[in-house]
mmCIF file of C-alpha atoms and ligand atoms in Angstrom:
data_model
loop_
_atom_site.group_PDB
_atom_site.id
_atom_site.type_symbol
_atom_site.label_atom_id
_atom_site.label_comp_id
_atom_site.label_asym_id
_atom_site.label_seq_id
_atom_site.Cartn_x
_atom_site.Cartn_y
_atom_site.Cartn_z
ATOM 1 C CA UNK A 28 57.122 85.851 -95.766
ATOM 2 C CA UNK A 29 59.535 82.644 -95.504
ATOM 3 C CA UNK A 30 57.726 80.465 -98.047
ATOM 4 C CA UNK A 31 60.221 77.779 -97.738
ATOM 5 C CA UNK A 32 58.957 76.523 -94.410
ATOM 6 C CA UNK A 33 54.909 76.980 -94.878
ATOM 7 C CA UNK A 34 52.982 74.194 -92.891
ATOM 8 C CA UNK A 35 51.447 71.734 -95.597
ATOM 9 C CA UNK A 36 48.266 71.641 -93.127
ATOM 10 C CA UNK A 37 46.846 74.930 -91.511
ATOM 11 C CA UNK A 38 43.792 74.696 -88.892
ATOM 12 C CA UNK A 39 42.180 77.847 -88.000
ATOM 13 C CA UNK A 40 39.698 78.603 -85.070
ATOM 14 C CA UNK A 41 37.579 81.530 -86.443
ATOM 15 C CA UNK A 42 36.940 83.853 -82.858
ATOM 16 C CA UNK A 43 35.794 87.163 -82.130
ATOM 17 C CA UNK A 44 33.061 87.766 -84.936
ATOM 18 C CA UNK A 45 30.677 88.600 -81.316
ATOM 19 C CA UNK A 46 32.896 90.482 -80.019
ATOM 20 C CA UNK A 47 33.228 92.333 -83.575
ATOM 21 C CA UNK A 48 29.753 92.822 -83.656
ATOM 22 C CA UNK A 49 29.713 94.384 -80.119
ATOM 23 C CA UNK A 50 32.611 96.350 -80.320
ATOM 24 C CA UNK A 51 31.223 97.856 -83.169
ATOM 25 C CA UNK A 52 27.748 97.984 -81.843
ATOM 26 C CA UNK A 53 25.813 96.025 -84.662
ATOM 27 C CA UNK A 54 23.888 92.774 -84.483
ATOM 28 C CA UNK A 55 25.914 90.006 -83.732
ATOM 29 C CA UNK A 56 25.118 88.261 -87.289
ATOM 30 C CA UNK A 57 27.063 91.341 -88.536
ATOM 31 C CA UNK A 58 29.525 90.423 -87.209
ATOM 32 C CA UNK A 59 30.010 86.656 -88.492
ATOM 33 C CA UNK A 60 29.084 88.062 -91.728
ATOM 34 C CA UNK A 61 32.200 90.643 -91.382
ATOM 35 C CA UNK A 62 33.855 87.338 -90.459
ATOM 36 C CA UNK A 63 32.900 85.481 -94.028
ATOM 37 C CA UNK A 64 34.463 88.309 -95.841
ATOM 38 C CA UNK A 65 37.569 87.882 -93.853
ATOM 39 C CA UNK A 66 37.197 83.929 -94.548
ATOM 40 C CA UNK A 67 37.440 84.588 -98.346
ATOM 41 C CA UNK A 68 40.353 86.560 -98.952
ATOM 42 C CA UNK A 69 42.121 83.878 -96.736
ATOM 43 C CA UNK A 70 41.133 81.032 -98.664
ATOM 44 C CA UNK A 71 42.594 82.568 -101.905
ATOM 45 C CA UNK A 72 45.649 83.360 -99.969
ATOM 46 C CA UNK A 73 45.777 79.996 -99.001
ATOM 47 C CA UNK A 74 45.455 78.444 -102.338
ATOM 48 C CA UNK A 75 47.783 80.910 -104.160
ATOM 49 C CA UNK A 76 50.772 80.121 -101.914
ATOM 50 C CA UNK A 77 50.468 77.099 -101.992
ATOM 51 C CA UNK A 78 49.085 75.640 -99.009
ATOM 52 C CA UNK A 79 47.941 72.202 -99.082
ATOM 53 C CA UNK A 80 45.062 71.582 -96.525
ATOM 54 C CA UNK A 81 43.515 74.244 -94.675
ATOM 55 C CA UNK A 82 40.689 73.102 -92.196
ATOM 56 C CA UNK A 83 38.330 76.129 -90.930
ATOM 57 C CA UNK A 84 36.272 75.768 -88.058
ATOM 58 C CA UNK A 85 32.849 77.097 -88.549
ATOM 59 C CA UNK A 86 30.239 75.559 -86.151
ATOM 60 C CA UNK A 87 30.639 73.297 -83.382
ATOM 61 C CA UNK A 88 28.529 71.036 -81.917
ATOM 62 C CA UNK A 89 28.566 72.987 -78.774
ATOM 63 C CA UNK A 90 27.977 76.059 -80.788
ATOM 64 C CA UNK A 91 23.945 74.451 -81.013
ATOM 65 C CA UNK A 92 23.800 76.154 -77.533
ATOM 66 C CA UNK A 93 23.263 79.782 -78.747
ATOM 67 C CA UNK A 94 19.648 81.788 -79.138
ATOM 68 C CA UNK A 95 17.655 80.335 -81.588
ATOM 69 C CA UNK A 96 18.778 83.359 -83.303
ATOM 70 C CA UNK A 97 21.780 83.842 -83.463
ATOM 71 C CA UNK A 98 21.875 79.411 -84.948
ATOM 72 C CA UNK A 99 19.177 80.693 -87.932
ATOM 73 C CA UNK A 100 21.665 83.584 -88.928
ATOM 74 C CA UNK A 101 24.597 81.120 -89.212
ATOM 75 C CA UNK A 102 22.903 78.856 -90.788
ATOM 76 C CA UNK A 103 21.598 81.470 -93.245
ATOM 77 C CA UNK A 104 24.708 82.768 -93.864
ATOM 78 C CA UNK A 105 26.301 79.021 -94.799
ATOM 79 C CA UNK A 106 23.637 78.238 -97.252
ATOM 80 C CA UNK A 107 24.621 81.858 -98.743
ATOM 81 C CA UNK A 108 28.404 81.026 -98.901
ATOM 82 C CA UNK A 109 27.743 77.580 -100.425
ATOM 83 C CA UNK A 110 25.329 79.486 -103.004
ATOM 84 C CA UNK A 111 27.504 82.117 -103.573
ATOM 85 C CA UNK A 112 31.201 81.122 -103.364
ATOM 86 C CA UNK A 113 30.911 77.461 -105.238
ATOM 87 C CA UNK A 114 31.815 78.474 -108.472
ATOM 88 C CA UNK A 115 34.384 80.611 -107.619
ATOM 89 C CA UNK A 116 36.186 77.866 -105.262
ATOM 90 C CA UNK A 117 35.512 74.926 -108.450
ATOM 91 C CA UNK A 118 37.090 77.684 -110.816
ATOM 92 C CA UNK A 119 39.697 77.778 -108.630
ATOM 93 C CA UNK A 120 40.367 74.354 -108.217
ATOM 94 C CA UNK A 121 39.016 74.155 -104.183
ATOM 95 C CA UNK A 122 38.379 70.194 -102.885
ATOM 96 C CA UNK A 123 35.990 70.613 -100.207
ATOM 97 C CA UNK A 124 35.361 68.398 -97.687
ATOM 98 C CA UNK A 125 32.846 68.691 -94.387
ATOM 99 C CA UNK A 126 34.342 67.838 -91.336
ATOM 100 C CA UNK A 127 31.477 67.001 -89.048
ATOM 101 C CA UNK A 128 28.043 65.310 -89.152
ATOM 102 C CA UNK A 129 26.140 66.434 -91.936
ATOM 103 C CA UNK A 130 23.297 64.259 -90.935
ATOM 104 C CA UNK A 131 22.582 66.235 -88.120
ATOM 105 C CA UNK A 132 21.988 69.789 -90.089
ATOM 106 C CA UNK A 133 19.009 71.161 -91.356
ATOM 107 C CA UNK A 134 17.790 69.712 -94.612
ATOM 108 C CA UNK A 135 18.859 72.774 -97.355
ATOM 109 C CA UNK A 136 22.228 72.885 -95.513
ATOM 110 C CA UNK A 137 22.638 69.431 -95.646
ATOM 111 C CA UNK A 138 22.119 69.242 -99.209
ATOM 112 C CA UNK A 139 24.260 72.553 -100.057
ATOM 113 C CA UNK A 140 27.131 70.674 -98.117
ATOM 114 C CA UNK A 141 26.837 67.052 -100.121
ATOM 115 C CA UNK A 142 26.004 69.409 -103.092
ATOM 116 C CA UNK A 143 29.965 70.952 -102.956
ATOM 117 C CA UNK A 144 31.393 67.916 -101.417
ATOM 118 C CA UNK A 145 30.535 66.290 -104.728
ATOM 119 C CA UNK A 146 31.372 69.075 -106.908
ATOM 120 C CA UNK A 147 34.540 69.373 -106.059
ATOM 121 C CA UNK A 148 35.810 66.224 -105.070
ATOM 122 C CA UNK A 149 38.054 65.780 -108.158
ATOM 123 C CA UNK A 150 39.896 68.920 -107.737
ATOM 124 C CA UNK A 151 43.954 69.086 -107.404
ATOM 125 C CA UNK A 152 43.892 72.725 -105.860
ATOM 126 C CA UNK A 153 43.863 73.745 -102.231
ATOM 127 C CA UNK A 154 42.023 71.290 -100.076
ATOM 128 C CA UNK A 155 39.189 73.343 -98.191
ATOM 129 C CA UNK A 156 37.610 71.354 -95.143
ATOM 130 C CA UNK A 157 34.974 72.737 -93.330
ATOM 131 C CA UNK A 158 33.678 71.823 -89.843
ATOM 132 C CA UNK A 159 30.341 72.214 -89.532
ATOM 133 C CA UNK A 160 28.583 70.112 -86.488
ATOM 134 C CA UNK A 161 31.810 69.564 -85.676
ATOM 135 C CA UNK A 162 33.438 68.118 -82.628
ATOM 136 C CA UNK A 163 36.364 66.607 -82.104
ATOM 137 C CA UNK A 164 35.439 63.685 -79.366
ATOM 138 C CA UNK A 165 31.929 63.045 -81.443
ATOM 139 C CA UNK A 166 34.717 62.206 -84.327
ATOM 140 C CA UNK A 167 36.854 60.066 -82.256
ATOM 141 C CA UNK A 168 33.308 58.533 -80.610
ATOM 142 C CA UNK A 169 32.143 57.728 -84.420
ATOM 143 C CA UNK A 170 35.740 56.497 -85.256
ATOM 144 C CA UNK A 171 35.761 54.036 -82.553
ATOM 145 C CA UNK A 172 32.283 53.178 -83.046
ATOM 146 C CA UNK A 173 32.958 52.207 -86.694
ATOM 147 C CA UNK A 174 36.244 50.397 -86.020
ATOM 148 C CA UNK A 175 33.880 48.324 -83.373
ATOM 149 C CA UNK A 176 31.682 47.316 -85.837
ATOM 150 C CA UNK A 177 33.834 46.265 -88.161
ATOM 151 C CA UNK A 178 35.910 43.825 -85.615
ATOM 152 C CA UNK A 179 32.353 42.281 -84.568
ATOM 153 C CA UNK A 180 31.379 41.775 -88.340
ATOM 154 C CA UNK A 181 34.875 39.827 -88.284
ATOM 155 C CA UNK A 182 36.488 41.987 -90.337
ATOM 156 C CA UNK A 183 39.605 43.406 -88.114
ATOM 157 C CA UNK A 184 40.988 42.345 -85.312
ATOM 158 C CA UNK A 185 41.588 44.448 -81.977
ATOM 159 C CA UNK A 186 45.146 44.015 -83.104
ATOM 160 C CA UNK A 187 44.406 45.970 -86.005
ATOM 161 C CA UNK A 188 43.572 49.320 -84.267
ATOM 162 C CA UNK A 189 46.988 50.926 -84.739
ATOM 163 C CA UNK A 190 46.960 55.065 -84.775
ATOM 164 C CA UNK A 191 46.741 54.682 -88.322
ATOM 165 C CA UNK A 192 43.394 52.542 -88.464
ATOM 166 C CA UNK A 193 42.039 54.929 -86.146
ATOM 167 C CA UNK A 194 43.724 57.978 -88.400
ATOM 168 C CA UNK A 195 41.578 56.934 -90.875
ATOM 169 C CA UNK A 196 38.253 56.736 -89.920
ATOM 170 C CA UNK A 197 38.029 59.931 -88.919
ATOM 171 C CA UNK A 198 36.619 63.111 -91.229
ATOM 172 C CA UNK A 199 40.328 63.876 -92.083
ATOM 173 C CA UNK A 200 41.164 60.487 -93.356
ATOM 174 C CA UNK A 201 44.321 60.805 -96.056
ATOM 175 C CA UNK A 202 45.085 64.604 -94.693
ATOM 176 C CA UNK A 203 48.618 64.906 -93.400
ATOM 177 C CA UNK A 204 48.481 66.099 -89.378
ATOM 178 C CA UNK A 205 47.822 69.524 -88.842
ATOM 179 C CA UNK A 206 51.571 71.990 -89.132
ATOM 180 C CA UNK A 207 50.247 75.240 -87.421
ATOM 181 C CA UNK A 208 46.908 76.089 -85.604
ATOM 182 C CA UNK A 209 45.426 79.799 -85.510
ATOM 183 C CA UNK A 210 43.142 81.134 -83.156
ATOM 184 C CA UNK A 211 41.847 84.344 -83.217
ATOM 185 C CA UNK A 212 40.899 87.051 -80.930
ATOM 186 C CA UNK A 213 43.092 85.729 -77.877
ATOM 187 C CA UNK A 214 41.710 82.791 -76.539
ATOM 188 C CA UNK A 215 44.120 79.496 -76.156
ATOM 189 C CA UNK A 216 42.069 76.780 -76.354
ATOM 190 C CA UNK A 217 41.250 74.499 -78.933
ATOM 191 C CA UNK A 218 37.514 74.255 -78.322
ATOM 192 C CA UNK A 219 36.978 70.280 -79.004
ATOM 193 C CA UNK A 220 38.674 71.321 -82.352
ATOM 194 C CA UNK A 221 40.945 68.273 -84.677
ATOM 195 C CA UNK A 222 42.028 67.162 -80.529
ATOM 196 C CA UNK A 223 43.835 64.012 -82.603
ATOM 197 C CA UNK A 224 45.340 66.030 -85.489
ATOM 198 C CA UNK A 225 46.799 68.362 -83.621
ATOM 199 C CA UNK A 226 49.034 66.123 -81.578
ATOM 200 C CA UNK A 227 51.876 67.846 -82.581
ATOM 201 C CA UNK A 228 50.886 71.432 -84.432
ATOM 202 C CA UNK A 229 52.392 74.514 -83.807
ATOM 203 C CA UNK A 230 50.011 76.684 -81.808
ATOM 204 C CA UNK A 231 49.806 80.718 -82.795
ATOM 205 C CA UNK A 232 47.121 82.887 -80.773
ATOM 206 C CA UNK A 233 46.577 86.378 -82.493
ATOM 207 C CA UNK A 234 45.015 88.662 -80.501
ATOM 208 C CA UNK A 235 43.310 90.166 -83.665
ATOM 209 C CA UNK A 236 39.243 89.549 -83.813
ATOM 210 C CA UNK A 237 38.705 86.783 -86.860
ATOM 211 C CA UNK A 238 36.570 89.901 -88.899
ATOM 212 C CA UNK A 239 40.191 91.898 -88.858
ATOM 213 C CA UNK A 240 42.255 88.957 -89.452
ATOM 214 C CA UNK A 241 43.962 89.956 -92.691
ATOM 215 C CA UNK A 242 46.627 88.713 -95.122
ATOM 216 C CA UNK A 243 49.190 90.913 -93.275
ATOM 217 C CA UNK A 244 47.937 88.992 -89.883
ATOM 218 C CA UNK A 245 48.103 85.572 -91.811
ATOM 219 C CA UNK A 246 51.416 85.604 -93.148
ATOM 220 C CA UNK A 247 52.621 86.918 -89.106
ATOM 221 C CA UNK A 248 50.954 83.359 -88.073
ATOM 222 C CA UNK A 249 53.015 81.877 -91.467
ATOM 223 C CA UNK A 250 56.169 83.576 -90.163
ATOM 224 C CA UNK A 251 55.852 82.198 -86.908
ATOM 225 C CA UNK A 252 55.617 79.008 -87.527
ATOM 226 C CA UNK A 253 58.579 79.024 -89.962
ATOM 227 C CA UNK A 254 60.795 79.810 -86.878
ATOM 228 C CA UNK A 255 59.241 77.425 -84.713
ATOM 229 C CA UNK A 256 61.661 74.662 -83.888
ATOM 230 C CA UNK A 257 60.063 71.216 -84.737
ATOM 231 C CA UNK A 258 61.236 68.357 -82.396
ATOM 232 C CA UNK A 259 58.475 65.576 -82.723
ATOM 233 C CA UNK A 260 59.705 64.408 -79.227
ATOM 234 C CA UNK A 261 63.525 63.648 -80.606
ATOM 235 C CA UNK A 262 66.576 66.216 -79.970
ATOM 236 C CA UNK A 263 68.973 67.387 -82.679
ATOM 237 C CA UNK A 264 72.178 66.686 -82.278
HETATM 238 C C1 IPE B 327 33.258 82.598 -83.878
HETATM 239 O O1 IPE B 327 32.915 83.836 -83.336
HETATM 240 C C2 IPE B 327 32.242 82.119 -84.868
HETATM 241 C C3 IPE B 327 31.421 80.994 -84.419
HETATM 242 C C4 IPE B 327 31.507 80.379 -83.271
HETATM 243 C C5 IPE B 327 30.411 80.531 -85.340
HETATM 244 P P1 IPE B 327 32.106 83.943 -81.988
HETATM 245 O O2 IPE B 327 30.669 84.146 -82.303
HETATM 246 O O3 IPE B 327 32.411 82.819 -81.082
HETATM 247 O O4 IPE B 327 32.724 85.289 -81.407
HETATM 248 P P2 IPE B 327 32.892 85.668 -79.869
HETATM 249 O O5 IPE B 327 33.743 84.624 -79.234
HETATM 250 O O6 IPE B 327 31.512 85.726 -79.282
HETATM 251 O O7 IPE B 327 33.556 87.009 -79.893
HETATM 252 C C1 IPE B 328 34.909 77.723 -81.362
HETATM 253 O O1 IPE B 328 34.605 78.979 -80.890
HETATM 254 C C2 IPE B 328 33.998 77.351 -82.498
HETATM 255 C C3 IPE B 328 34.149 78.096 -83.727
HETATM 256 C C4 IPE B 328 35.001 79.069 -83.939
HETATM 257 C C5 IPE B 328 33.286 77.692 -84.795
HETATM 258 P P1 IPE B 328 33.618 79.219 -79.676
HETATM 259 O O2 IPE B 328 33.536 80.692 -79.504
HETATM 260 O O3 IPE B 328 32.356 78.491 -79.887
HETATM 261 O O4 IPE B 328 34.386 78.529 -78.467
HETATM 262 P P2 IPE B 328 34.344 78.834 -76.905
HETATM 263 O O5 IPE B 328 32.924 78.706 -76.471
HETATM 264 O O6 IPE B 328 34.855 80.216 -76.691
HETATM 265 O O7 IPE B 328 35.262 77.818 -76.296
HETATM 266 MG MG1 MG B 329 33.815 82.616 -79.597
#
């Protein structure tokens, strides 16, 4: 692996734990608890190479549309990563941060999430961020909202709504843009994911279902990117 090019910001789009689960005929909670395993050895990865900010999405606000059952398993299975994994990420220096509305999750979820928000918020290691309730044009919705209220309590002016006003109210406020977007198990779209950060990431689609994406997979996304050629909209020579 090329380390001197790795994107400062990754993004992944966690697919295919369903189709896991299917494939291998087992429960479909199976499968996104295959897909936590797969999540952790990632995250270390992550933090030992040095990655700055990796953002993970884990639940979307669209994802509220699933059975009844399939919602209680995943939100089982966060409270039991929260539980479980906390110390482990603090030891390890982790800064977590939810991306997403907190206010709208059950109660015991909600609290887990503040609970490791707060923990963490002083650590210098990888920064973790976690969408949960997350979508992208609900956090450009609340980011306008905000910036509204503020210019009718006086306090900007439209002519203060540049990008980077706008750049910072959202739930990645201070993050630099995502580099390099994964997602797995061979669909290319981006699923109302970081629509506003991504402006100008590299895109990589592995075909690989998320519960078999492993380091050898990651550092094929890493490698990609690294020979990507970065324009921003201007031309070298
Ligand atoms: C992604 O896997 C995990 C979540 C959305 C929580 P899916 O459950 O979407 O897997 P597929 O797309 O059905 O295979
Ligand atoms: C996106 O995957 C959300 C997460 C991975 C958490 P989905 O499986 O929900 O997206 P669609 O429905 O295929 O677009
Ligand atoms: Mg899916």
């Amino acid at each position: 692996m090329n380390t001197s090019a790795l994107p400062r910001h990754v993004a992944i789009i966690m697919d295919g734990n369903g189709r896991w689960a299917k494939k291998n005929a087992l429960r479909v909670a199976l499968g996104h608890r295959k897909g936590v395993e797969a999540l952790r050895a990632i995250i270390r990865e992550s933090s030992d190479i040095g990655i700055e900010a990796l953002s993970l999405y884990a639940f979307s606000t669209e994802n509220w549309r699933r059975s009844p059952e399939e919602v209680e398993a995943l939100m089982g299975l966060l409270l039991e990563y929260f539980t479980n994994e906390i110390d482990e990420l603090d030891e390890n220096r982790v800064c977590i941060r939810i991306l997403g509305d907190k206010d709208g999750m059950p109660e015991k979820q909600r609290e887990a999430l503040i609970k490791a928000e707060e923990r963490t918020k002083n650590n210098t290691g990888l920064k973790l961020n976690i969408a949960i309730n997350y979508g992208s044009r609900a956090e450009l919705a609340r980011a306008a909202r905000i910036l509204a209220e503020k210019a009718v309590r006086g306090e900007i002016r439209p002519g203060d709504i540049t990008e980077q006003a706008l750049a910072d109210e959202l739930y990645t406020k201070g993050l630099p843009d995502v580099d390099l977007l994964i997602r797995t198990s061979g669909e290319m779209r981006l699923s109302n994911f970081l629509l506003y950060q991504c402006a100008y990431a590299e895109f990589v689609f592995p075909t690989v279902l998320w519960p078999d994406f492993d380091l050898a997979a990651y550092h094929e996304a890493l490698d990609a990117f690294g020979s990507r050629d970065r324009r921003f909209g201007g031309r070298k020579t």
